[in-house]
JSON list of C-alpha atoms in Angstrom, two decimals:
[
{"chain": "T", "resi": 1, "resn": "MET", "atom": "CA", "xyz": [-4.24, 40.11, 38.41]},
{"chain": "T", "resi": 2, "resn": "GLU", "atom": "CA", "xyz": [-6.49, 40.15, 35.66]},
{"chain": "T", "resi": 3, "resn": "GLN", "atom": "CA", "xyz": [-4.06, 42.58, 33.74]},
{"chain": "T", "resi": 4, "resn": "GLN", "atom": "CA", "xyz": [-0.89, 39.52, 34.35]},
{"chain": "T", "resi": 5, "resn": "HIS", "atom": "CA", "xyz": [-2.78, 37.40, 32.66]},
{"chain": "T", "resi": 6, "resn": "GLN", "atom": "CA", "xyz": [-3.62, 38.83, 29.72]},
{"chain": "T", "resi": 7, "resn": "SER", "atom": "CA", "xyz": [-0.14, 39.96, 29.78]},
{"chain": "T", "resi": 8, "resn": "LEU", "atom": "CA", "xyz": [0.70, 36.36, 30.06]},
{"chain": "T", "resi": 9, "resn": "SER", "atom": "CA", "xyz": [-1.88, 35.66, 26.86]},
{"chain": "T", "resi": 10, "resn": "GLU", "atom": "CA", "xyz": [-0.39, 38.27, 24.98]},
{"chain": "T", "resi": 11, "resn": "GLN", "atom": "CA", "xyz": [3.09, 36.87, 25.56]},
{"chain": "T", "resi": 12, "resn": "GLN", "atom": "CA", "xyz": [1.79, 32.80, 24.36]},
{"chain": "T", "resi": 13, "resn": "ILE", "atom": "CA", "xyz": [0.12, 34.57, 21.50]},
{"chain": "T", "resi": 14, "resn": "LYS", "atom": "CA", "xyz": [3.77, 36.18, 20.38]},
{"chain": "T", "resi": 15, "resn": "ALA", "atom": "CA", "xyz": [6.00, 33.48, 21.18]},
{"chain": "T", "resi": 16, "resn": "GLN", "atom": "CA", "xyz": [3.74, 31.09, 19.34]},
{"chain": "T", "resi": 17, "resn": "GLN", "atom": "CA", "xyz": [4.27, 33.57, 16.47]},
{"chain": "T", "resi": 18, "resn": "LYS", "atom": "CA", "xyz": [7.94, 33.53, 16.67]},
{"chain": "T", "resi": 19, "resn": "THR", "atom": "CA", "xyz": [7.66, 29.53, 16.07]},
{"chain": "T", "resi": 20, "resn": "SER", "atom": "CA", "xyz": [5.79, 30.13, 13.53]},
{"chain": "T", "resi": 21, "resn": "GLU", "atom": "CA", "xyz": [7.78, 32.86, 11.93]},
{"chain": "T", "resi": 22, "resn": "LYS", "atom": "CA", "xyz": [11.28, 30.17, 12.65]},
{"chain": "T", "resi": 23, "resn": "GLN", "atom": "CA", "xyz": [9.72, 27.25, 10.37]},
{"chain": "T", "resi": 24, "resn": "ALA", "atom": "CA", "xyz": [8.74, 29.27, 7.75]},
{"chain": "T", "resi": 25, "resn": "GLU", "atom": "CA", "xyz": [12.11, 30.52, 7.67]},
{"chain": "T", "resi": 26, "resn": "GLN", "atom": "CA", "xyz": [13.46, 26.62, 7.86]},
{"chain": "T", "resi": 27, "resn": "PRO", "atom": "CA", "xyz": [13.83, 25.12, 4.30]},
{"chain": "T", "resi": 28, "resn": "GLN", "atom": "CA", "xyz": [11.78, 21.53, 3.66]},
{"chain": "T", "resi": 29, "resn": "CYS", "atom": "CA", "xyz": [12.40, 18.79, 1.33]},
{"chain": "T", "resi": 30, "resn": "CYS", "atom": "CA", "xyz": [10.87, 17.63, -1.58]},
{"chain": "T", "resi": 31, "resn": "PRO", "atom": "CA", "xyz": [9.06, 14.27, -0.35]},
{"chain": "T", "resi": 32, "resn": "ASN", "atom": "CA", "xyz": [10.04, 13.68, -4.65]},
{"chain": "T", "resi": 33, "resn": "CYS", "atom": "CA", "xyz": [13.70, 14.04, -4.55]},
{"chain": "T", "resi": 34, "resn": "GLY", "atom": "CA", "xyz": [14.97, 15.87, -0.92]},
{"chain": "T", "resi": 35, "resn": "THR", "atom": "CA", "xyz": [15.86, 19.17, -2.77]},
{"chain": "T", "resi": 36, "resn": "PRO", "atom": "CA", "xyz": [15.74, 21.76, -0.04]},
{"chain": "T", "resi": 37, "resn": "CYS", "atom": "CA", "xyz": [13.30, 24.11, 0.01]},
{"chain": "T", "resi": 38, "resn": "HIS", "atom": "CA", "xyz": [11.89, 27.29, 2.06]},
{"chain": "T", "resi": 39, "resn": "SER", "atom": "CA", "xyz": [8.05, 26.30, 3.46]},
{"chain": "T", "resi": 40, "resn": "GLY", "atom": "CA", "xyz": [6.60, 29.14, 0.74]},
{"chain": "T", "resi": 41, "resn": "ASP", "atom": "CA", "xyz": [7.74, 27.05, -2.14]},
{"chain": "T", "resi": 42, "resn": "LYS", "atom": "CA", "xyz": [4.49, 25.74, -3.88]},
{"chain": "T", "resi": 43, "resn": "PHE", "atom": "CA", "xyz": [7.02, 23.56, -6.37]},
{"chain": "T", "resi": 44, "resn": "CYS", "atom": "CA", "xyz": [10.38, 21.76, -6.35]},
{"chain": "T", "resi": 45, "resn": "GLU", "atom": "CA", "xyz": [12.49, 24.39, -8.36]},
{"chain": "T", "resi": 46, "resn": "GLU", "atom": "CA", "xyz": [14.10, 20.61, -8.81]},
{"chain": "T", "resi": 47, "resn": "CYS", "atom": "CA", "xyz": [11.45, 18.41, -10.28]},
{"chain": "T", "resi": 48, "resn": "GLY", "atom": "CA", "xyz": [8.44, 20.73, -10.37]},
{"chain": "T", "resi": 49, "resn": "MET", "atom": "CA", "xyz": [6.26, 18.26, -7.17]},
{"chain": "T", "resi": 50, "resn": "ALA", "atom": "CA", "xyz": [4.10, 20.48, -5.94]},
{"chain": "T", "resi": 51, "resn": "LEU", "atom": "CA", "xyz": [4.88, 20.87, -2.22]},
{"chain": "T", "resi": 52, "resn": "LYS", "atom": "CA", "xyz": [1.94, 21.22, -0.35]},
{"chain": "T", "resi": 53, "resn": "GLY", "atom": "CA", "xyz": [2.21, 17.37, -0.07]},
{"chain": "T", "resi": 54, "resn": "THR", "atom": "CA", "xyz": [-1.82, 17.09, -1.69]},
{"chain": "T", "resi": 55, "resn": "SER", "atom": "CA", "xyz": [-1.37, 15.03, -4.51]},
{"chain": "T", "resi": 56, "resn": "CYS", "atom": "CA", "xyz": [0.47, 12.07, -5.57]},
{"chain": "T", "resi": 57, "resn": "MET", "atom": "CA", "xyz": [3.67, 13.61, -8.18]},
{"chain": "T", "resi": 58, "resn": "ARG", "atom": "CA", "xyz": [2.46, 10.24, -10.87]},
{"chain": "T", "resi": 59, "resn": "CYS", "atom": "CA", "xyz": [-1.27, 10.37, -10.87]},
{"chain": "T", "resi": 60, "resn": "ASN", "atom": "CA", "xyz": [-2.27, 13.23, -9.76]},
{"chain": "T", "resi": 61, "resn": "SER", "atom": "CA", "xyz": [-5.04, 11.53, -7.04]},
{"chain": "T", "resi": 62, "resn": "PRO", "atom": "CA", "xyz": [-5.06, 12.75, -3.38]},
{"chain": "T", "resi": 63, "resn": "VAL", "atom": "CA", "xyz": [-3.00, 11.59, -1.25]},
{"chain": "T", "resi": 64, "resn": "GLN", "atom": "CA", "xyz": [-1.62, 12.52, 2.99]},
{"chain": "T", "resi": 65, "resn": "PRO", "atom": "CA", "xyz": [1.56, 14.24, 3.92]},
{"chain": "T", "resi": 66, "resn": "ASN", "atom": "CA", "xyz": [1.56, 10.96, 6.55]},
{"chain": "T", "resi": 67, "resn": "TRP", "atom": "CA", "xyz": [1.27, 8.28, 3.47]},
{"chain": "T", "resi": 68, "resn": "GLU", "atom": "CA", "xyz": [4.39, 6.00, 2.15]},
{"chain": "T", "resi": 69, "resn": "ILE", "atom": "CA", "xyz": [2.46, 5.39, -0.72]},
{"chain": "T", "resi": 70, "resn": "CYS", "atom": "CA", "xyz": [-0.12, 6.37, -2.95]},
{"chain": "T", "resi": 71, "resn": "PRO", "atom": "CA", "xyz": [-3.32, 4.01, -2.76]},
{"chain": "T", "resi": 72, "resn": "HIS", "atom": "CA", "xyz": [-4.11, 4.65, -5.86]},
{"chain": "T", "resi": 73, "resn": "CYS", "atom": "CA", "xyz": [-0.70, 4.57, -8.14]},
{"chain": "T", "resi": 74, "resn": "GLY", "atom": "CA", "xyz": [1.12, 2.30, -5.58]},
{"chain": "T", "resi": 75, "resn": "GLN", "atom": "CA", "xyz": [4.16, 5.44, -6.08]},
{"chain": "T", "resi": 76, "resn": "GLY", "atom": "CA", "xyz": [6.34, 6.20, -3.19]},
{"chain": "T", "resi": 77, "resn": "LEU", "atom": "CA", "xyz": [5.71, 9.15, -2.10]},
{"chain": "T", "resi": 78, "resn": "HIS", "atom": "CA", "xyz": [8.71, 10.12, -0.29]},
{"chain": "T", "resi": 79, "resn": "ALA", "atom": "CA", "xyz": [11.54, 9.69, -2.06]},
{"chain": "T", "resi": 80, "resn": "GLU", "atom": "CA", "xyz": [13.99, 10.36, 0.87]},
{"chain": "T", "resi": 81, "resn": "LEU", "atom": "CA", "xyz": [13.39, 6.66, 2.11]},
{"chain": "T", "resi": 82, "resn": "CYS", "atom": "CA", "xyz": [13.03, 3.56, 0.36]},
{"chain": "T", "resi": 83, "resn": "SER", "atom": "CA", "xyz": [9.50, 2.35, -0.39]},
{"chain": "T", "resi": 84, "resn": "PHE", "atom": "CA", "xyz": [10.54, -1.45, 0.20]},
{"chain": "T", "resi": 85, "resn": "CYS", "atom": "CA", "xyz": [12.23, -1.29, 3.73]},
{"chain": "T", "resi": 86, "resn": "GLY", "atom": "CA", "xyz": [12.26, 2.12, 4.78]},
{"chain": "T", "resi": 87, "resn": "ALA", "atom": "CA", "xyz": [15.91, 2.52, 4.51]},
{"chain": "T", "resi": 88, "resn": "SER", "atom": "CA", "xyz": [17.50, 5.88, 4.20]},
{"chain": "T", "resi": 89, "resn": "MET", "atom": "CA", "xyz": [18.14, 6.85, 0.96]},
{"chain": "T", "resi": 90, "resn": "GLU", "atom": "CA", "xyz": [20.29, 10.19, -1.08]},
{"chain": "T", "resi": 91, "resn": "THR", "atom": "CA", "xyz": [18.45, 12.21, -4.07]},
{"chain": "T", "resi": 92, "resn": "ASP", "atom": "CA", "xyz": [21.27, 10.22, -6.33]},
{"chain": "T", "resi": 93, "resn": "ASP", "atom": "CA", "xyz": [20.61, 6.99, -5.08]},
{"chain": "T", "resi": 94, "resn": "PHE", "atom": "CA", "xyz": [18.68, 5.11, -8.26]},
{"chain": "T", "resi": 95, "resn": "PHE", "atom": "CA", "xyz": [19.25, 1.40, -5.79]},
{"chain": "T", "resi": 96, "resn": "CYS", "atom": "CA", "xyz": [18.08, 1.19, -1.56]},
{"chain": "T", "resi": 97, "resn": "PRO", "atom": "CA", "xyz": [21.88, 0.52, -0.52]},
{"chain": "T", "resi": 98, "resn": "ASP", "atom": "CA", "xyz": [20.31, -1.55, 2.63]},
{"chain": "T", "resi": 99, "resn": "CYS", "atom": "CA", "xyz": [17.73, -3.68, 0.05]},
{"chain": "T", "resi": 100, "resn": "GLY", "atom": "CA", "xyz": [19.00, -2.98, -3.02]},
{"chain": "T", "resi": 101, "resn": "ASN", "atom": "CA", "xyz": [15.28, -2.44, -4.31]},
{"chain": "T", "resi": 102, "resn": "PRO", "atom": "CA", "xyz": [15.26, 0.09, -7.82]},
{"chain": "T", "resi": 103, "resn": "ARG", "atom": "CA", "xyz": [14.07, 3.14, -6.31]},
{"chain": "T", "resi": 104, "resn": "THR", "atom": "CA", "xyz": [11.80, 3.68, -9.19]},
{"chain": "T", "resi": 105, "resn": "GLY", "atom": "CA", "xyz": [10.09, 0.63, -8.52]},
{"chain": "T", "resi": 106, "resn": "ILE", "atom": "CA", "xyz": [9.58, -3.41, -9.61]},
{"chain": "T", "resi": 107, "resn": "ILE", "atom": "CA", "xyz": [7.50, -3.74, -12.35]},
{"chain": "T", "resi": 108, "resn": "CYS", "atom": "CA", "xyz": [5.23, -7.89, -11.64]},
{"chain": "T", "resi": 109, "resn": "PRO", "atom": "CA", "xyz": [6.21, -10.43, -14.62]},
{"chain": "T", "resi": 110, "resn": "ASP", "atom": "CA", "xyz": [3.15, -11.39, -14.27]},
{"chain": "T", "resi": 111, "resn": "CYS", "atom": "CA", "xyz": [0.19, -8.62, -14.62]},
{"chain": "T", "resi": 112, "resn": "ASN", "atom": "CA", "xyz": [2.74, -5.76, -15.51]},
{"chain": "T", "resi": 113, "resn": "THR", "atom": "CA", "xyz": [1.16, -3.26, -12.29]},
{"chain": "T", "resi": 114, "resn": "LEU", "atom": "CA", "xyz": [4.04, -0.84, -11.30]},
{"chain": "T", "resi": 115, "resn": "ASN", "atom": "CA", "xyz": [4.81, -1.73, -7.66]},
{"chain": "T", "resi": 116, "resn": "PHE", "atom": "CA", "xyz": [6.91, 0.01, -4.16]},
{"chain": "T", "resi": 117, "resn": "ARG", "atom": "CA", "xyz": [6.81, -2.87, -2.14]},
{"chain": "T", "resi": 118, "resn": "SER", "atom": "CA", "xyz": [7.97, -6.36, -1.97]},
{"chain": "T", "resi": 119, "resn": "PHE", "atom": "CA", "xyz": [4.28, -8.51, -2.65]},
{"chain": "T", "resi": 120, "resn": "CYS", "atom": "CA", "xyz": [2.50, -7.21, -6.04]},
{"chain": "T", "resi": 121, "resn": "ARG", "atom": "CA", "xyz": [-0.40, -4.77, -5.12]},
{"chain": "T", "resi": 122, "resn": "LYS", "atom": "CA", "xyz": [-2.87, -6.02, -8.15]},
{"chain": "T", "resi": 123, "resn": "CYS", "atom": "CA", "xyz": [-2.03, -9.81, -7.92]},
{"chain": "T", "resi": 124, "resn": "ASN", "atom": "CA", "xyz": [0.36, -10.54, -4.27]},
{"chain": "T", "resi": 125, "resn": "ARG", "atom": "CA", "xyz": [2.63, -12.17, -6.84]},
{"chain": "T", "resi": 126, "resn": "PRO", "atom": "CA", "xyz": [5.97, -11.96, -4.74]},
{"chain": "T", "resi": 127, "resn": "LEU", "atom": "CA", "xyz": [8.56, -9.41, -6.53]},
{"chain": "T", "resi": 128, "resn": "ASN", "atom": "CA", "xyz": [12.05, -9.86, -4.66]},
{"chain": "T", "resi": 129, "resn": "GLU", "atom": "CA", "xyz": [13.92, -11.79, -1.95]},
{"chain": "T", "resi": 130, "resn": "MET", "atom": "CA", "xyz": [12.20, -10.42, 0.17]},
{"chain": "T", "resi": 131, "resn": "ALA", "atom": "CA", "xyz": [9.24, -11.00, -0.51]},
{"chain": "T", "resi": 132, "resn": "MET", "atom": "CA", "xyz": [10.61, -15.29, -0.88]},
{"chain": "T", "resi": 133, "resn": "GLN", "atom": "CA", "xyz": [11.70, -14.73, 2.50]},
{"chain": "T", "resi": 134, "resn": "GLU", "atom": "CA", "xyz": [9.20, -13.77, 4.70]},
{"chain": "T", "resi": 135, "resn": "ILE", "atom": "CA", "xyz": [6.40, -16.19, 2.49]},
{"chain": "T", "resi": 136, "resn": "GLN", "atom": "CA", "xyz": [9.36, -18.55, 3.19]},
{"chain": "T", "resi": 137, "resn": "LYS", "atom": "CA", "xyz": [9.18, -17.26, 7.51]},
{"chain": "T", "resi": 138, "resn": "ALA", "atom": "CA", "xyz": [5.20, -17.67, 7.39]},
{"chain": "T", "resi": 139, "resn": "LYS", "atom": "CA", "xyz": [5.18, -21.59, 5.59]},
{"chain": "T", "resi": 140, "resn": "LYS", "atom": "CA", "xyz": [6.80, -22.42, 9.40]},
{"chain": "T", "resi": 141, "resn": "ASP", "atom": "CA", "xyz": [4.32, -19.89, 11.10]},
{"chain": "T", "resi": 142, "resn": "PRO", "atom": "CA", "xyz": [1.32, -22.55, 13.12]},
{"chain": "T", "resi": 143, "resn": "VAL", "atom": "CA", "xyz": [-0.85, -19.72, 12.55]},
{"chain": "T", "resi": 144, "resn": "PHE", "atom": "CA", "xyz": [0.04, -19.65, 8.78]},
{"chain": "T", "resi": 145, "resn": "GLN", "atom": "CA", "xyz": [-0.45, -22.96, 8.48]},
{"chain": "T", "resi": 146, "resn": "GLU", "atom": "CA", "xyz": [-3.73, -23.10, 10.27]},
{"chain": "T", "resi": 147, "resn": "MET", "atom": "CA", "xyz": [-5.29, -20.37, 7.73]},
{"chain": "T", "resi": 148, "resn": "LEU", "atom": "CA", "xyz": [-4.15, -22.53, 4.77]},
{"chain": "T", "resi": 149, "resn": "ALA", "atom": "CA", "xyz": [-6.00, -25.47, 6.29]},
{"chain": "T", "resi": 150, "resn": "LEU", "atom": "CA", "xyz": [-9.21, -23.02, 7.14]},
{"chain": "T", "resi": 151, "resn": "ALA", "atom": "CA", "xyz": [-8.75, -21.93, 3.18]},
{"chain": "T", "resi": 152, "resn": "GLN", "atom": "CA", "xyz": [-8.54, -25.31, 1.55]},
{"chain": "T", "resi": 153, "resn": "GLU", "atom": "CA", "xyz": [-12.28, -26.20, 4.20]},
{"chain": "T", "resi": 154, "resn": "LEU", "atom": "CA", "xyz": [-13.15, -23.37, 2.22]},
{"chain": "T", "resi": 155, "resn": "ALA", "atom": "CA", "xyz": [-12.20, -24.22, -0.94]},
{"chain": "T", "resi": 156, "resn": "ASP", "atom": "CA", "xyz": [-13.50, -27.83, -0.10]},
{"chain": "T", "resi": 157, "resn": "LEU", "atom": "CA", "xyz": [-17.07, -26.76, 0.66]},
{"chain": "T", "resi": 158, "resn": "GLU", "atom": "CA", "xyz": [-17.43, -24.37, -2.10]},
{"chain": "T", "resi": 159, "resn": "GLU", "atom": "CA", "xyz": [-16.36, -27.57, -5.02]},
{"chain": "T", "resi": 160, "resn": "GLN", "atom": "CA", "xyz": [-18.77, -29.48, -2.94]},
{"chain": "T", "resi": 161, "resn": "ILE", "atom": "CA", "xyz": [-21.46, -26.42, -3.04]},
{"chain": "T", "resi": 162, "resn": "LEU", "atom": "CA", "xyz": [-21.40, -26.25, -7.09]},
{"chain": "T", "resi": 163, "resn": "ASN", "atom": "CA", "xyz": [-21.02, -29.71, -7.09]},
{"chain": "T", "resi": 164, "resn": "THR", "atom": "CA", "xyz": [-24.17, -30.00, -5.34]},
{"chain": "T", "resi": 165, "resn": "VAL", "atom": "CA", "xyz": [-26.01, -27.71, -7.39]},
{"chain": "T", "resi": 166, "resn": "SER", "atom": "CA", "xyz": [-24.82, -29.59, -10.78]},
{"chain": "T", "resi": 167, "resn": "GLU", "atom": "CA", "xyz": [-26.46, -32.87, -9.23]},
{"chain": "T", "resi": 168, "resn": "GLU", "atom": "CA", "xyz": [-29.62, -34.85, -10.89]},
{"chain": "T", "resi": 169, "resn": "ILE", "atom": "CA", "xyz": [-32.24, -33.51, -8.88]},
{"chain": "T", "resi": 170, "resn": "PRO", "atom": "CA", "xyz": [-34.50, -36.84, -6.83]},
{"chain": "T", "resi": 171, "resn": "VAL", "atom": "CA", "xyz": [-37.51, -38.06, -8.89]},
{"chain": "T", "resi": 172, "resn": "GLY", "atom": "CA", "xyz": [-40.67, -36.46, -7.53]},
{"chain": "T", "resi": 173, "resn": "GLU", "atom": "CA", "xyz": [-38.79, -32.82, -6.41]},
{"chain": "T", "resi": 174, "resn": "PRO", "atom": "CA", "xyz": [-39.45, -29.77, -8.99]},
{"chain": "T", "resi": 175, "resn": "GLU", "atom": "CA", "xyz": [-36.46, -29.65, -11.29]},
{"chain": "T", "resi": 176, "resn": "LEU", "atom": "CA", "xyz": [-35.28, -26.34, -10.60]},
{"chain": "T", "resi": 177, "resn": "PRO", "atom": "CA", "xyz": [-32.90, -24.29, -13.17]},
{"chain": "T", "resi": 178, "resn": "PRO", "atom": "CA", "xyz": [-29.34, -24.95, -12.96]},
{"chain": "T", "resi": 179, "resn": "VAL", "atom": "CA", "xyz": [-26.87, -22.26, -11.19]},
{"chain": "T", "resi": 180, "resn": "GLU", "atom": "CA", "xyz": [-25.49, -20.01, -13.76]},
{"chain": "T", "resi": 181, "resn": "LEU", "atom": "CA", "xyz": [-22.34, -17.99, -12.64]},
{"chain": "T", "resi": 182, "resn": "SER", "atom": "CA", "xyz": [-21.37, -15.12, -14.30]},
{"chain": "T", "resi": 183, "resn": "GLU", "atom": "CA", "xyz": [-18.50, -14.03, -15.84]},
{"chain": "T", "resi": 184, "resn": "ALA", "atom": "CA", "xyz": [-17.43, -12.50, -12.84]},
{"chain": "T", "resi": 185, "resn": "ASP", "atom": "CA", "xyz": [-18.37, -14.69, -10.80]},
{"chain": "T", "resi": 186, "resn": "LYS", "atom": "CA", "xyz": [-16.29, -17.73, -12.72]},
{"chain": "T", "resi": 187, "resn": "LYS", "atom": "CA", "xyz": [-13.54, -15.41, -12.69]},
{"chain": "T", "resi": 188, "resn": "LEU", "atom": "CA", "xyz": [-13.48, -14.22, -9.37]},
{"chain": "T", "resi": 189, "resn": "ILE", "atom": "CA", "xyz": [-13.09, -18.21, -8.16]},
{"chain": "T", "resi": 190, "resn": "GLN", "atom": "CA", "xyz": [-10.79, -18.66, -10.97]},
{"chain": "T", "resi": 191, "resn": "GLN", "atom": "CA", "xyz": [-8.59, -15.17, -9.55]},
{"chain": "T", "resi": 192, "resn": "TYR", "atom": "CA", "xyz": [-8.62, -17.47, -5.21]},
{"chain": "T", "resi": 193, "resn": "LYS", "atom": "CA", "xyz": [-7.76, -20.85, -7.07]},
{"chain": "T", "resi": 194, "resn": "ASP", "atom": "CA", "xyz": [-4.37, -19.14, -8.40]},
{"chain": "T", "resi": 195, "resn": "THR", "atom": "CA", "xyz": [-3.89, -17.52, -5.72]},
{"chain": "T", "resi": 196, "resn": "ARG", "atom": "CA", "xyz": [-4.24, -19.67, -3.12]},
{"chain": "T", "resi": 197, "resn": "TRP", "atom": "CA", "xyz": [-1.89, -21.81, -4.74]},
{"chain": "T", "resi": 198, "resn": "ARG", "atom": "CA", "xyz": [0.42, -19.82, -5.84]},
{"chain": "T", "resi": 199, "resn": "ASN", "atom": "CA", "xyz": [2.45, -19.56, -1.95]}
]
């Protein structure tokens, strides 16, 4: 019985080895340009991208194989898919056949950031028709309307706090030094106001 169990384990190991060998022989595709390559290849023979999936081809930052977009520079990591809508693309397609967005991404007209999604990853500006449609859908959504109302309430409270700080202190009370916001804080408040009213 023990010999039978041992031989069964050996058979399983051999089967796993054969499966691994077959997988190694099967051609894979370069995540950047889609060119077929073998698992032993370290670089794509067509575009030169490292095939181990450890770094972004644009900024060389570490990335995971299942990531769609590099979180550091925004580069699309799978050339066979449109980063905007997820549709399949041929290697020679410059524009997605489904949504029409460019494979090379869209540069935000407000902040000059290169993007591979419908909204700017830096300033949240809508960049294409898909983004505008999503904004229209969101504006009709009651949950979104409630969120806008809460955002307005927060903005009003913020304004009240800033006004209260700048009001005169009653007679007889010790005078407190005025609160000065740092340039970073002022910039943050301005960004919040700009993004709040953009949509």
